[in-house]
Amino acid sequence: MAKREILVLPDARLRAIAEPIEKVDAEVKKLAKDMLDTMYDAPGIGLAGPQIGEMKRIVVMDLAKEGEKPDPIVMINPEILKYSEETITSEEGCLSIPEIYYDVERPAEVTVKYTDLDGNEVEREAKDRLAICIQHELDHLDGVLYIDYLSRLKRDRVLKKFQKAEKLAKKAS
Ligand code: GNR
Ligand code: NI
C-alpha cells in the first residue's frame, strides 16, 4: 500500500491542466493503485491525479457506502459527452480544501467516456452522487475546483483562509 501526500490549496498544481495518458501500462496501473490507497485512507469518495501532483488525466472513485463491498472505479482520459438540462444542488467537499463544505449546483446526469485499466473504452451514464463525483473529479483535471462555482465573496474567503495558513506554516518551518 502506497499512500501519497494530498496537495492542498493554494498549491499551483491544483490549478494546472493535466496531460492525457498515452498508454495504460504498469506505471499507470501502479499510479491508480496508489490513488485508490490514498483515497481510501483519507477517506474520500474520489481523487484526481493532480491532487497528488501527478499531472495526468486519471481519476479514481468509490461510491460504495460504509459496510458495502468496495466498488473502485478508475477512469483514464475521461470526457463528458452529455450533460442533462436538469440540475441538482448538493453539498461538496474536497480533500484539497479540507474542512470546507458548500452547496454546488450541477447537471443531475452525465454520460462519460473513458479508458479503463484494461485499456478498454467505456461509456457510462451516471446520476446522483456518482454524477456529481464524476464532474468534481474531471474538473480537477482542468484545474477547476468546486469553489469556482461559488460567489466571488465566498470563494475569496476560502482562498484567503488557505493563503494565510500557508504563510503561517512557512514562517514556522
Ligand atoms: O471525498 C470527497 N467527497 C465529495 C463530496 C461531495 C462532492 C464531491 C466529493 S469528492 C471528495 C474527494 C475529492 O476531493 N476529490 O477530488
Ligand atoms: Ni476534490
Coordinates of N, CA, C and O and ligand atoms in Angstrom, one line a residue:
M1 N 0.9 -1.2 0.0 CA 0.0 0.0 0.0 C 0.9 1.2 0.0 O 1.8 1.4 0.8
A2 N 0.7 2.1 -1.0 CA 1.5 3.3 -1.1 C 0.6 4.5 -1.0 O -0.1 4.8 -2.0
K3 N 0.6 5.1 0.1 CA -0.2 6.3 0.3 C 0.6 7.5 -0.1 O 1.8 7.6 0.3
R4 N 0.0 8.4 -0.9 CA 0.7 9.6 -1.3 C 0.1 10.8 -0.6 O -1.0 10.8 -0.1
E5 N 1.0 11.9 -0.6 CA 0.5 13.1 0.0 C -0.5 13.9 -0.8 O -0.3 14.0 -2.1
I6 N -1.6 14.3 -0.2 CA -2.6 15.1 -0.9 C -2.3 16.6 -0.9 O -2.1 17.1 0.2
L7 N -2.2 17.2 -2.0 CA -1.9 18.6 -2.1 C -3.1 19.4 -1.7 O -4.2 19.1 -2.0
V8 N -2.9 20.6 -1.0 CA -4.0 21.4 -0.6 C -3.8 22.8 -1.2 O -2.7 23.2 -1.6
L9 N -4.9 23.6 -1.2 CA -4.8 25.0 -1.6 C -3.7 25.7 -0.8 O -3.6 25.4 0.4
P10 N -3.0 26.7 -1.3 CA -3.0 27.2 -2.7 C -2.0 26.6 -3.6 O -1.5 27.3 -4.5
D11 N -1.7 25.3 -3.6 CA -0.8 24.7 -4.4 C -1.1 24.9 -5.9 O -2.2 24.6 -6.3
A12 N -0.2 25.4 -6.7 CA -0.4 25.8 -8.1 C -0.7 24.6 -8.9 O -1.4 24.7 -10.0
R13 N -0.3 23.4 -8.5 CA -0.6 22.2 -9.3 C -2.1 21.9 -9.4 O -2.6 21.3 -10.3
L14 N -2.8 22.4 -8.4 CA -4.3 22.2 -8.4 C -5.0 23.0 -9.4 O -6.1 22.9 -9.7
R15 N -4.2 24.0 -10.0 CA -4.8 24.9 -11.0 C -4.3 24.7 -12.4 O -4.6 25.4 -13.3
A16 N -3.5 23.6 -12.6 CA -2.9 23.4 -13.9 C -3.7 22.3 -14.6 O -4.5 21.6 -14.0
I17 N -3.5 22.2 -16.0 CA -4.2 21.3 -16.8 C -3.4 20.0 -16.9 O -2.2 20.0 -17.1
A18 N -4.0 18.9 -16.6 CA -3.3 17.6 -16.6 C -3.2 17.1 -18.1 O -4.0 17.4 -18.9
E19 N -2.2 16.2 -18.3 CA -1.9 15.7 -19.6 C -2.6 14.4 -19.9 O -2.6 13.5 -19.0
P20 N -3.0 14.1 -21.1 CA -3.6 12.8 -21.5 C -2.6 11.7 -21.2 O -1.4 11.9 -21.3
I21 N -3.1 10.5 -20.9 CA -2.2 9.3 -20.7 C -2.2 8.6 -22.0 O -3.2 8.3 -22.7
E22 N -1.0 8.3 -22.5 CA -0.9 7.7 -23.8 C -1.1 6.2 -23.9 O -1.6 5.6 -24.8
K23 N -0.7 5.5 -22.8 CA -0.8 4.1 -22.8 C -1.1 3.6 -21.4 O -0.5 4.1 -20.4
V24 N -2.0 2.6 -21.2 CA -2.3 2.0 -19.9 C -1.2 0.9 -19.6 O -1.4 -0.2 -20.0
D25 N -0.1 1.4 -19.1 CA 1.0 0.4 -18.8 C 1.1 0.2 -17.3 O 0.3 0.6 -16.5
A26 N 2.1 -0.5 -16.9 CA 2.3 -0.9 -15.5 C 2.4 0.3 -14.6 O 1.9 0.3 -13.5
E27 N 3.0 1.4 -15.1 CA 3.2 2.6 -14.3 C 1.9 3.2 -14.0 O 1.6 3.7 -12.9
V28 N 1.0 3.2 -15.0 CA -0.4 3.8 -14.8 C -1.2 2.9 -13.8 O -1.9 3.5 -13.0
K29 N -1.0 1.6 -13.9 CA -1.7 0.7 -13.0 C -1.2 0.9 -11.6 O -2.0 1.0 -10.6
K30 N 0.1 1.1 -11.4 CA 0.6 1.4 -10.1 C 0.1 2.8 -9.6 O -0.3 2.9 -8.4
L31 N 0.0 3.7 -10.5 CA -0.5 5.1 -10.1 C -1.9 4.9 -9.6 O -2.3 5.5 -8.6
A32 N -2.8 4.2 -10.4 CA -4.2 4.0 -10.0 C -4.3 3.4 -8.6 O -5.1 3.8 -7.8
K33 N -3.4 2.4 -8.3 CA -3.5 1.7 -7.1 C -3.1 2.7 -5.9 O -3.7 2.7 -4.9
D34 N -2.0 3.4 -6.1 CA -1.6 4.5 -5.2 C -2.7 5.5 -4.9 O -2.9 5.9 -3.8
M35 N -3.4 5.9 -6.0 CA -4.5 6.8 -5.8 C -5.7 6.2 -5.0 O -6.2 6.9 -4.2
L36 N -6.0 5.0 -5.3 CA -7.1 4.3 -4.5 C -6.6 4.2 -3.0 O -7.4 4.5 -2.1
D37 N -5.4 3.8 -2.8 CA -4.9 3.7 -1.4 C -5.0 5.0 -0.7 O -5.5 5.1 0.4
T38 N -4.6 6.1 -1.4 CA -4.6 7.4 -0.8 C -6.1 7.9 -0.5 O -6.4 8.5 0.5
M39 N -7.0 7.6 -1.5 CA -8.4 8.0 -1.4 C -9.0 7.2 -0.2 O -9.7 7.9 0.6
Y40 N -8.8 5.9 -0.1 CA -9.5 5.2 1.0 C -8.9 5.6 2.3 O -9.7 5.6 3.3
D41 N -7.7 5.9 2.4 CA -7.0 6.3 3.6 C -7.5 7.7 4.1 O -7.6 7.9 5.3
A42 N -7.9 8.6 3.2 CA -8.2 10.0 3.5 C -9.2 10.2 4.6 O -9.0 10.9 5.6
P43 N -10.5 9.6 4.5 CA -11.0 8.9 3.4 C -11.8 9.9 2.5 O -12.3 10.9 3.0
G44 N -11.9 9.5 1.2 CA -12.7 10.3 0.3 C -13.4 9.4 -0.7 O -13.2 8.2 -0.7
I45 N -14.3 10.0 -1.5 CA -15.1 9.2 -2.5 C -14.5 9.3 -3.9 O -14.9 8.7 -4.8
G46 N -13.5 10.2 -4.0 CA -12.8 10.4 -5.3 C -11.5 11.0 -5.1 O -11.2 11.6 -4.1
L47 N -10.6 10.9 -6.2 CA -9.3 11.5 -6.2 C -8.8 11.7 -7.6 O -9.0 10.7 -8.4
A48 N -8.3 12.8 -7.9 CA -7.8 13.1 -9.3 C -6.2 13.2 -9.2 O -5.7 13.6 -8.2
G49 N -5.6 12.8 -10.3 CA -4.1 12.8 -10.4 C -3.5 14.0 -9.8 O -2.5 14.0 -9.0
P50 N -3.9 15.2 -10.3 CA -3.3 16.5 -9.8 C -3.3 16.7 -8.3 O -2.4 17.3 -7.8
Q51 N -4.2 16.0 -7.6 CA -4.3 16.2 -6.2 C -3.1 15.5 -5.4 O -2.9 15.8 -4.3
I52 N -2.4 14.6 -6.2 CA -1.2 14.1 -5.6 C 0.0 14.5 -6.4 O 1.1 13.9 -6.4
G53 N -0.2 15.6 -7.2 CA 1.0 16.1 -8.0 C 1.3 15.3 -9.3 O 2.3 15.6 -9.9
E54 N 0.4 14.4 -9.6 CA 0.6 13.6 -10.9 C -0.3 14.3 -12.0 O -1.5 14.2 -12.0
M55 N 0.4 15.0 -12.9 CA -0.4 15.9 -13.8 C -0.9 15.1 -15.0 O -0.5 15.4 -16.1
K56 N -1.6 14.0 -14.7 CA -2.1 13.1 -15.7 C -3.6 13.0 -15.6 O -4.2 13.1 -14.5
R57 N -4.3 12.7 -16.8 CA -5.7 12.6 -16.8 C -6.2 11.3 -16.3 O -6.6 10.4 -17.1
I58 N -6.2 11.1 -15.0 CA -6.7 9.9 -14.4 C -7.4 10.3 -13.1 O -6.9 11.2 -12.3
V59 N -8.6 9.6 -12.9 CA -9.3 9.8 -11.6 C -9.7 8.5 -11.1 O -9.9 7.5 -11.8
V60 N -9.9 8.4 -9.7 CA -10.4 7.2 -9.1 C -11.6 7.6 -8.2 O -11.7 8.7 -7.8
M61 N -12.5 6.7 -8.1 CA -13.7 6.9 -7.3 C -14.2 5.6 -6.6 O -13.9 4.5 -7.1
D62 N -14.9 5.8 -5.5 CA -15.6 4.6 -4.9 C -16.8 5.2 -4.2 O -16.6 5.8 -3.2
L63 N -18.0 4.9 -4.7 CA -19.2 5.5 -4.1 C -19.9 4.5 -3.2 O -21.0 4.8 -2.7
A64 N -19.3 3.3 -3.0 CA -19.9 2.3 -2.1 C -20.1 2.9 -0.7 O -19.2 3.6 -0.2
K65 N -21.2 2.6 -0.1 CA -21.5 3.1 1.3 C -20.8 2.2 2.3 O -20.4 1.1 2.0
E66 N -20.6 2.8 3.5 CA -20.0 2.0 4.6 C -20.6 0.7 4.8 O -21.9 0.6 4.8
G67 N -19.9 -0.4 4.9 CA -20.4 -1.7 5.1 C -20.7 -2.4 3.8 O -20.9 -3.6 3.8
E68 N -20.8 -1.7 2.7 CA -21.0 -2.4 1.4 C -19.6 -2.8 0.9 O -18.6 -2.3 1.3
K69 N -19.6 -3.7 -0.1 CA -18.3 -4.1 -0.6 C -17.8 -3.0 -1.6 O -18.5 -2.3 -2.2
P70 N -16.4 -2.8 -1.5 CA -15.8 -1.7 -2.2 C -16.1 -1.8 -3.7 O -16.3 -2.9 -4.3
D71 N -16.2 -0.7 -4.4 CA -16.5 -0.6 -5.8 C -15.6 0.4 -6.5 O -16.1 1.5 -6.9
P72 N -14.3 0.1 -6.6 CA -13.4 1.1 -7.1 C -13.6 1.3 -8.6 O -13.9 0.4 -9.4
I73 N -13.6 2.6 -9.0 CA -13.7 2.9 -10.4 C -12.5 3.7 -10.8 O -12.1 4.7 -10.1
V74 N -11.8 3.4 -11.9 CA -10.7 4.1 -12.4 C -11.0 4.6 -13.8 O -11.4 3.8 -14.6
M75 N -10.9 5.9 -14.0 CA -11.2 6.5 -15.3 C -9.9 7.2 -15.9 O -9.4 8.1 -15.2
I76 N -9.5 6.7 -17.1 CA -8.3 7.3 -17.7 C -8.8 8.1 -18.9 O -9.7 7.7 -19.7
N77 N -8.3 9.3 -19.1 CA -8.6 10.2 -20.1 C -10.2 10.4 -20.2 O -10.7 10.3 -21.3
P78 N -10.8 10.6 -19.1 CA -12.3 10.7 -19.1 C -12.8 12.0 -19.8 O -12.1 13.0 -19.8
E79 N -13.9 11.9 -20.5 CA -14.6 13.0 -21.1 C -16.1 13.0 -20.9 O -16.6 11.9 -21.0
I80 N -16.7 14.1 -20.6 CA -18.1 14.1 -20.5 C -18.7 14.4 -21.9 O -18.4 15.4 -22.5
L81 N -19.6 13.4 -22.3 CA -20.2 13.5 -23.7 C -21.5 14.3 -23.6 O -21.9 14.9 -24.6
K82 N -22.2 14.2 -22.5 CA -23.5 14.8 -22.4 C -23.9 15.2 -21.0 O -23.6 14.4 -20.0
Y83 N -24.4 16.3 -20.8 CA -24.9 16.8 -19.5 C -26.5 16.9 -19.6 O -27.0 17.4 -20.6
S84 N -27.2 16.6 -18.5 CA -28.6 16.8 -18.5 C -28.9 18.3 -18.3 O -28.1 19.0 -17.8
E85 N -30.1 18.7 -18.8 CA -30.6 20.0 -18.5 C -30.9 20.2 -17.0 O -30.6 21.2 -16.4
E86 N -31.5 19.2 -16.5 CA -31.9 19.2 -15.1 C -30.7 19.3 -14.2 O -29.6 18.7 -14.5
T87 N -30.8 20.0 -13.1 CA -29.6 20.2 -12.2 C -30.0 19.7 -10.8 O -31.2 19.5 -10.5
I88 N -29.0 19.4 -10.0 CA -29.2 19.1 -8.6 C -28.2 19.9 -7.8 O -27.1 20.2 -8.3
T89 N -28.6 20.3 -6.6 CA -27.7 21.0 -5.7 C -27.4 20.1 -4.5 O -28.2 19.5 -3.9
S90 N -26.1 20.0 -4.3 CA -25.7 19.1 -3.1 C -24.4 19.7 -2.5 O -23.6 20.4 -3.1
E91 N -24.2 19.3 -1.2 CA -23.0 19.8 -0.5 C -21.8 19.1 -1.0 O -21.7 17.9 -1.1
E92 N -20.7 19.9 -1.4 CA -19.5 19.3 -1.8 C -18.4 19.6 -0.9 O -18.4 20.7 -0.2
G93 N -17.4 18.7 -0.8 CA -16.1 19.0 -0.1 C -15.0 18.5 -1.0 O -15.3 17.9 -2.0
C94 N -13.8 18.8 -0.6 CA -12.6 18.4 -1.5 C -11.5 18.1 -0.6 O -11.2 18.9 0.3
L95 N -10.8 17.0 -0.8 CA -9.6 16.7 0.0 C -8.5 17.7 -0.1 O -7.7 17.8 0.8
S96 N -8.5 18.5 -1.2 CA -7.5 19.6 -1.3 C -8.0 20.9 -0.7 O -7.2 21.9 -0.8
I97 N -9.2 20.9 -0.2 CA -9.7 22.1 0.5 C -10.3 21.6 1.8 O -11.5 21.7 2.0
P98 N -9.5 21.1 2.7 CA -10.0 20.4 3.9 C -10.9 21.2 4.8 O -10.7 22.4 5.0
E99 N -11.9 20.5 5.3 CA -12.8 21.1 6.3 C -13.7 22.2 5.8 O -14.3 23.0 6.6
I100 N -13.9 22.3 4.5 CA -14.8 23.4 4.0 C -15.9 22.6 3.1 O -15.6 21.7 2.4
Y101 N -17.1 23.0 3.3 CA -18.2 22.4 2.6 C -19.2 23.5 2.1 O -19.6 24.4 2.9
Y102 N -19.6 23.4 0.8 CA -20.6 24.3 0.3 C -21.5 23.6 -0.7 O -21.1 22.6 -1.3
D103 N -22.7 24.1 -0.8 CA -23.7 23.6 -1.8 C -23.2 24.1 -3.2 O -22.8 25.2 -3.4
V104 N -23.3 23.1 -4.1 CA -23.0 23.4 -5.5 C -24.1 22.9 -6.4 O -24.6 21.8 -6.2
E105 N -24.4 23.6 -7.4 CA -25.4 23.2 -8.4 C -24.7 22.7 -9.6 O -23.8 23.3 -10.2
R106 N -25.1 21.5 -10.1 CA -24.5 20.9 -11.3 C -25.6 20.1 -12.1 O -26.6 19.8 -11.5
P107 N -25.3 19.8 -13.3 CA -26.2 18.9 -14.1 C -26.4 17.6 -13.3 O -25.5 17.1 -12.7
A108 N -27.7 17.1 -13.3 CA -28.0 16.0 -12.5 C -27.5 14.7 -13.1 O -27.2 13.7 -12.4
E109 N -27.4 14.6 -14.4 CA -26.9 13.4 -15.1 C -25.9 13.7 -16.1 O -25.9 14.7 -16.8
V110 N -24.9 12.8 -16.3 CA -23.9 12.9 -17.3 C -23.7 11.6 -18.0 O -23.9 10.5 -17.4
T111 N -23.2 11.7 -19.2 CA -22.7 10.5 -19.9 C -21.2 10.7 -20.0 O -20.7 11.7 -20.5
V112 N -20.4 9.7 -19.6 CA -18.9 9.9 -19.6 C -18.3 8.8 -20.4 O -18.8 7.6 -20.4
K113 N -17.2 9.1 -21.1 CA -16.5 8.2 -21.9 C -15.1 8.1 -21.3 O -14.5 9.2 -21.0
Y114 N -14.5 7.0 -21.1 CA -13.1 6.9 -20.6 C -12.5 5.6 -21.0 O -13.1 4.7 -21.5
T115 N -11.2 5.5 -20.7 CA -10.4 4.2 -20.9 C -10.3 3.6 -19.5 O -10.0 4.3 -18.5
D116 N -10.6 2.3 -19.4 CA -10.4 1.6 -18.1 C -9.0 1.0 -17.9 O -8.2 1.1 -18.8
L117 N -8.8 0.4 -16.8 CA -7.4 -0.1 -16.5 C -7.0 -1.3 -17.4 O -5.8 -1.6 -17.5
D118 N -8.0 -1.9 -18.1 CA -7.6 -2.9 -19.1 C -7.4 -2.3 -20.5 O -7.2 -3.0 -21.5
G119 N -7.5 -1.0 -20.6 CA -7.3 -0.3 -21.9 C -8.5 -0.3 -22.7 O -8.4 0.1 -23.9
N120 N -9.7 -0.7 -22.2 CA -10.9 -0.7 -23.0 C -11.6 0.6 -22.9 O -11.6 1.3 -21.8
E121 N -12.3 1.0 -24.0 CA -13.0 2.3 -23.9 C -14.4 1.9 -23.4 O -15.1 1.0 -23.8
V122 N -14.8 2.8 -22.4 CA -16.1 2.5 -21.8 C -17.0 3.8 -21.9 O -16.5 4.9 -21.8
E123 N -18.3 3.6 -22.0 CA -19.2 4.7 -22.0 C -20.2 4.4 -20.9 O -20.7 3.3 -20.8
R124 N -20.5 5.4 -20.1 CA -21.4 5.1 -18.9 C -22.2 6.3 -18.6 O -21.8 7.4 -18.6
E125 N -23.5 6.0 -18.2 CA -24.4 7.1 -17.8 C -24.4 7.1 -16.3 O -24.4 6.1 -15.7
A126 N -24.4 8.3 -15.7 CA -24.4 8.4 -14.3 C -25.4 9.4 -13.8 O -25.6 10.4 -14.5
K127 N -25.9 9.2 -12.6 CA -26.8 10.2 -11.9 C -26.5 10.2 -10.5 O -25.6 9.4 -10.0
D128 N -27.2 11.0 -9.7 CA -27.0 11.1 -8.3 C -25.5 11.4 -7.9 O -24.9 12.1 -8.6
R129 N -25.1 10.7 -6.8 CA -23.8 11.1 -6.2 C -22.7 10.7 -7.2 O -21.6 11.4 -7.3
L130 N -22.8 9.7 -8.0 CA -21.8 9.3 -9.0 C -21.6 10.4 -10.0 O -20.5 10.8 -10.4
A131 N -22.8 11.0 -10.5 CA -22.7 12.1 -11.5 C -22.0 13.3 -10.9 O -21.2 14.0 -11.6
I132 N -22.2 13.6 -9.7 CA -21.6 14.7 -9.0 C -20.1 14.5 -8.9 O -19.3 15.3 -9.2
C133 N -19.8 13.3 -8.4 CA -18.4 12.9 -8.2 C -17.6 13.0 -9.5 O -16.5 13.5 -9.5
I134 N -18.2 12.4 -10.6 CA -17.5 12.4 -11.9 C -17.2 13.9 -12.3 O -16.1 14.2 -12.7
Q135 N -18.2 14.8 -12.1 CA -18.0 16.2 -12.5 C -16.9 16.8 -11.7 O -16.0 17.6 -12.2
H136 N -17.0 16.6 -10.4 CA -16.0 17.1 -9.4 C -14.6 16.7 -9.8 O -13.6 17.5 -9.9
E137 N -14.4 15.4 -10.0 CA -13.1 14.8 -10.4 C -12.6 15.3 -11.7 O -11.4 15.6 -11.8
L138 N -13.4 15.3 -12.7 CA -13.0 15.7 -14.0 C -12.6 17.2 -14.0 O -11.6 17.5 -14.7
D139 N -13.3 18.0 -13.3 CA -12.9 19.4 -13.1 C -11.4 19.5 -12.7 O -10.7 20.4 -13.1
H140 N -11.0 18.6 -11.7 CA -9.6 18.7 -11.2 C -8.6 18.5 -12.3 O -7.5 19.1 -12.3
L141 N -9.0 17.8 -13.4 CA -8.0 17.6 -14.5 C -7.8 18.8 -15.3 O -6.8 18.9 -16.1
D142 N -8.7 19.8 -15.1 CA -8.6 21.1 -15.9 C -8.3 22.2 -14.9 O -8.5 23.4 -15.2
G143 N -7.9 21.9 -13.7 CA -7.5 22.9 -12.7 C -8.7 23.7 -12.1 O -8.6 24.8 -11.6
V144 N -9.9 23.0 -12.2 CA -11.1 23.7 -11.7 C -11.5 23.0 -10.4 O -11.4 21.8 -10.2
L145 N -11.8 23.9 -9.4 CA -12.2 23.4 -8.1 C -13.7 23.8 -7.8 O -14.2 24.8 -8.4
Y146 N -14.4 23.1 -7.0 CA -15.8 23.4 -6.8 C -16.0 24.8 -6.3 O -17.1 25.4 -6.5
I147 N -15.1 25.3 -5.5 CA -15.2 26.7 -5.0 C -15.4 27.7 -6.2 O -15.8 28.8 -6.0
D148 N -14.9 27.3 -7.4 CA -15.1 28.2 -8.5 C -16.5 28.5 -8.9 O -16.8 29.4 -9.7
Y149 N -17.4 27.6 -8.4 CA -18.8 27.8 -8.7 C -19.6 28.6 -7.7 O -20.8 28.9 -7.8
L150 N -18.9 29.0 -6.6 CA -19.5 29.9 -5.6 C -19.4 31.3 -5.9 O -18.8 31.7 -6.9
S151 N -20.1 32.2 -5.2 CA -20.0 33.6 -5.4 C -18.5 34.0 -5.1 O -17.8 33.3 -4.4
R152 N -18.1 35.1 -5.7 CA -16.7 35.6 -5.6 C -16.4 35.8 -4.1 O -15.3 35.5 -3.6
L153 N -17.4 36.3 -3.4 CA -17.2 36.6 -1.9 C -16.8 35.3 -1.2 O -15.8 35.3 -0.4
K154 N -17.6 34.3 -1.4 CA -17.4 33.0 -0.7 C -16.0 32.4 -1.1 O -15.3 31.9 -0.3
R155 N -15.8 32.4 -2.5 CA -14.6 31.8 -3.0 C -13.3 32.5 -2.4 O -12.4 31.9 -2.0
D156 N -13.4 33.9 -2.4 CA -12.2 34.6 -1.9 C -12.0 34.4 -0.5 O -10.8 34.4 0.0
R157 N -13.0 34.2 0.3 CA -12.9 33.9 1.7 C -12.2 32.6 1.9 O -11.3 32.5 2.7
V158 N -12.5 31.6 1.1 CA -11.8 30.3 1.2 C -10.4 30.4 0.8 O -9.5 29.9 1.5
L159 N -10.1 31.1 -0.3 CA -8.8 31.2 -0.8 C -7.9 32.0 0.2 O -6.7 31.5 0.5
K160 N -8.4 33.0 0.8 CA -7.7 33.8 1.8 C -7.3 33.0 3.0 O -6.2 33.0 3.5
K161 N -8.2 32.2 3.4 CA -8.0 31.3 4.6 C -6.8 30.4 4.3 O -6.0 30.2 5.2
F162 N -6.8 29.8 3.1 CA -5.7 28.8 2.8 C -4.4 29.5 2.5 O -3.3 29.0 2.8
Q163 N -4.4 30.8 2.0 CA -3.2 31.5 1.7 C -2.6 31.9 3.1 O -1.3 31.8 3.3
K164 N -3.4 32.3 4.0 CA -2.9 32.7 5.3 C -2.3 31.4 6.0 O -1.2 31.5 6.7
A165 N -3.0 30.3 6.0 CA -2.5 29.1 6.6 C -1.1 28.7 6.0 O -0.2 28.3 6.8
E166 N -1.0 28.9 4.7 CA 0.3 28.5 4.1 C 1.4 29.5 4.6 O 2.6 29.0 4.9
K167 N 1.1 30.8 4.7 CA 2.1 31.7 5.2 C 2.6 31.4 6.6 O 3.8 31.4 6.9
L168 N 1.6 31.0 7.5 CA 1.9 30.7 8.9 C 2.8 29.4 8.9 O 3.7 29.3 9.7
A169 N 2.5 28.5 8.0 CA 3.2 27.2 8.0 C 4.6 27.4 7.6 O 5.6 26.8 8.1
K170 N 4.8 28.3 6.6 CA 6.1 28.7 6.1 C 7.0 29.3 7.2 O 8.2 29.0 7.4
K171 N 6.4 30.3 7.9 CA 7.1 31.0 8.9 C 7.5 30.1 10.0 O 8.6 30.3 10.6
A172 N 6.7 29.1 10.3 CA 7.0 28.1 11.4 C 8.1 27.1 11.0 O 8.7 26.6 11.9
S173 N 8.3 27.0 9.7 CA 9.3 25.9 9.3 C 10.7 26.5 9.0 O 10.9 27.7 9.0
Ligands
GNR1 O1 -14.3 12.9 -0.7 C1 -15.0 13.7 -1.4 N1 -16.3 13.9 -1.2 C2 -17.1 14.6 -2.0 C3 -18.3 15.0 -1.6 C4 -19.2 15.7 -2.4 C5 -18.8 16.1 -3.7 C6 -17.6 15.7 -4.1 C7 -16.7 15.0 -3.3 S1 -15.2 14.5 -3.9 C8 -14.2 14.4 -2.4 C9 -12.8 13.9 -2.7 C10 -12.1 14.9 -3.6 O2 -11.7 16.0 -3.2 N2 -12.0 14.5 -4.9 O3 -11.4 15.4 -5.7
NI2 NI -11.7 17.3 -5.0

